mmCIF file of C-alpha atoms in Angstrom:
data_model
loop_
_atom_site.group_PDB
_atom_site.id
_atom_site.type_symbol
_atom_site.label_atom_id
_atom_site.label_comp_id
_atom_site.label_asym_id
_atom_site.label_seq_id
_atom_site.Cartn_x
_atom_site.Cartn_y
_atom_site.Cartn_z
ATOM 1 C CA MET A 23 -47.427 3.579 -51.002
ATOM 2 C CA LYS A 24 -46.316 2.013 -47.709
ATOM 3 C CA LEU A 25 -43.125 0.752 -49.325
ATOM 4 C CA ALA A 26 -42.249 4.209 -50.638
ATOM 5 C CA ARG A 27 -42.900 5.804 -47.228
ATOM 6 C CA PHE A 28 -40.749 3.117 -45.549
ATOM 7 C CA PHE A 29 -37.939 3.691 -48.054
ATOM 8 C CA VAL A 30 -38.019 7.490 -47.537
ATOM 9 C CA ALA A 31 -37.961 7.063 -43.736
ATOM 10 C CA PHE A 32 -35.081 4.609 -44.027
ATOM 11 C CA VAL A 33 -33.059 6.954 -46.229
ATOM 12 C CA LEU A 34 -33.691 9.885 -43.848
ATOM 13 C CA ILE A 35 -32.614 7.841 -40.815
ATOM 14 C CA VAL A 36 -29.422 6.709 -42.567
ATOM 15 C CA ALA A 37 -28.683 10.266 -43.723
ATOM 16 C CA VAL A 38 -29.230 11.779 -40.253
ATOM 17 C CA GLY A 39 -27.145 9.016 -38.643
ATOM 18 C CA GLY A 40 -24.350 9.532 -41.153
ATOM 19 C CA ALA A 41 -24.386 13.274 -40.577
ATOM 20 C CA ALA A 42 -24.250 12.739 -36.803
ATOM 21 C CA LEU A 43 -21.341 10.330 -37.165
ATOM 22 C CA ALA A 44 -19.496 12.761 -39.445
ATOM 23 C CA GLY A 45 -20.077 15.575 -36.939
ATOM 24 C CA CYS A 46 -18.708 13.470 -34.081
ATOM 25 C CA LEU A 47 -15.633 12.545 -36.089
ATOM 26 C CA ALA A 48 -15.083 16.179 -37.017
ATOM 27 C CA LEU A 49 -15.092 17.058 -33.314
ATOM 28 C CA PHE A 50 -12.903 14.165 -32.136
ATOM 29 C CA ILE A 51 -10.189 14.250 -34.800
ATOM 30 C CA PRO A 52 -8.584 17.460 -33.409
ATOM 31 C CA ALA A 53 -8.679 15.926 -29.928
ATOM 32 C CA GLY A 54 -6.775 12.916 -31.291
ATOM 33 C CA ALA A 55 -3.922 15.208 -32.277
ATOM 34 C CA VAL A 56 -3.513 16.147 -28.607
ATOM 35 C CA PHE A 57 -3.155 12.480 -27.627
ATOM 36 C CA SER A 58 -0.534 11.881 -30.294
ATOM 37 C CA LYS A 59 1.649 14.603 -28.750
ATOM 38 C CA SER A 60 1.219 13.338 -25.182
ATOM 39 C CA VAL A 61 4.147 12.121 -23.104
ATOM 40 C CA GLU A 62 4.298 8.780 -21.365
ATOM 41 C CA VAL A 63 3.477 8.965 -17.668
ATOM 42 C CA ASP A 64 6.630 7.061 -16.720
ATOM 43 C CA ALA A 65 8.744 9.864 -18.162
ATOM 44 C CA LEU A 66 7.067 12.359 -15.809
ATOM 45 C CA LEU A 67 7.478 10.354 -12.603
ATOM 46 C CA PRO A 68 10.616 10.875 -10.537
ATOM 47 C CA ALA A 69 13.015 7.989 -10.148
ATOM 48 C CA MET A 70 12.355 6.174 -6.899
ATOM 49 C CA ASP A 71 14.904 4.441 -4.721
ATOM 50 C CA SER A 72 14.170 0.980 -3.435
ATOM 51 C CA PRO A 73 12.386 1.061 -0.067
ATOM 52 C CA ALA A 74 14.433 0.771 3.087
ATOM 53 C CA GLU A 75 14.779 -2.789 4.362
ATOM 54 C CA ARG A 76 16.146 -4.323 7.506
ATOM 55 C CA SER A 77 19.792 -5.385 7.691
ATOM 56 C CA TYR A 78 21.067 -8.536 9.353
ATOM 57 C CA VAL A 79 24.394 -8.712 11.191
ATOM 58 C CA LEU A 80 25.833 -12.215 11.101
ATOM 59 C CA ASP A 81 28.748 -13.685 13.002
ATOM 60 C CA ARG A 82 31.605 -15.510 11.289
ATOM 61 C CA ASN A 83 29.689 -18.814 11.408
ATOM 62 C CA GLY A 84 26.615 -17.320 9.720
ATOM 63 C CA GLY A 85 24.512 -17.058 12.866
ATOM 64 C CA LEU A 86 22.276 -14.037 13.317
ATOM 65 C CA MET A 87 23.661 -11.554 15.844
ATOM 66 C CA THR A 88 21.192 -8.698 15.460
ATOM 67 C CA THR A 89 18.763 -7.023 13.085
ATOM 68 C CA LEU A 90 19.256 -3.349 12.230
ATOM 69 C CA PHE A 91 16.636 -0.947 10.970
ATOM 70 C CA ALA A 92 16.239 2.805 11.187
ATOM 71 C CA GLU A 93 12.831 4.466 10.966
ATOM 72 C CA GLU A 94 11.373 1.769 8.726
ATOM 73 C CA ASP A 95 11.409 -1.983 9.202
ATOM 74 C CA ARG A 96 10.362 -3.443 5.875
ATOM 75 C CA GLN A 97 10.624 -6.970 4.670
ATOM 76 C CA PRO A 98 9.830 -8.002 1.077
ATOM 77 C CA ILE A 99 6.999 -10.522 0.682
ATOM 78 C CA VAL A 100 5.314 -12.288 -2.200
ATOM 79 C CA LEU A 101 1.961 -11.051 -3.464
ATOM 80 C CA ALA A 102 0.335 -14.350 -2.479
ATOM 81 C CA ASP A 103 1.046 -13.521 1.197
ATOM 82 C CA VAL A 104 -0.875 -10.217 1.039
ATOM 83 C CA PRO A 105 -4.509 -10.493 2.231
ATOM 84 C CA PRO A 106 -7.014 -9.973 -0.634
ATOM 85 C CA HIS A 107 -8.706 -6.999 1.068
ATOM 86 C CA LEU A 108 -5.404 -5.059 0.933
ATOM 87 C CA ILE A 109 -4.882 -5.506 -2.801
#
């Protein structure tokens, strides 16, 4: 008797779980169609120019005469030189 009750409970749990899984799939399959028609984010972003950097004026011997910059004075650095709390 206990074995039959266990078997019936097991079958009901599997059936309810299968129905729940089928219901979830039925809801998520139409949403998957939206993702298949999506556009890559890179295609939506505008093209960016490289950031303004400083310019160096050198004399004929290669010595530095002056450094020119407008509103921004940027200098490229390696990621290893950036403090961890800024990353």
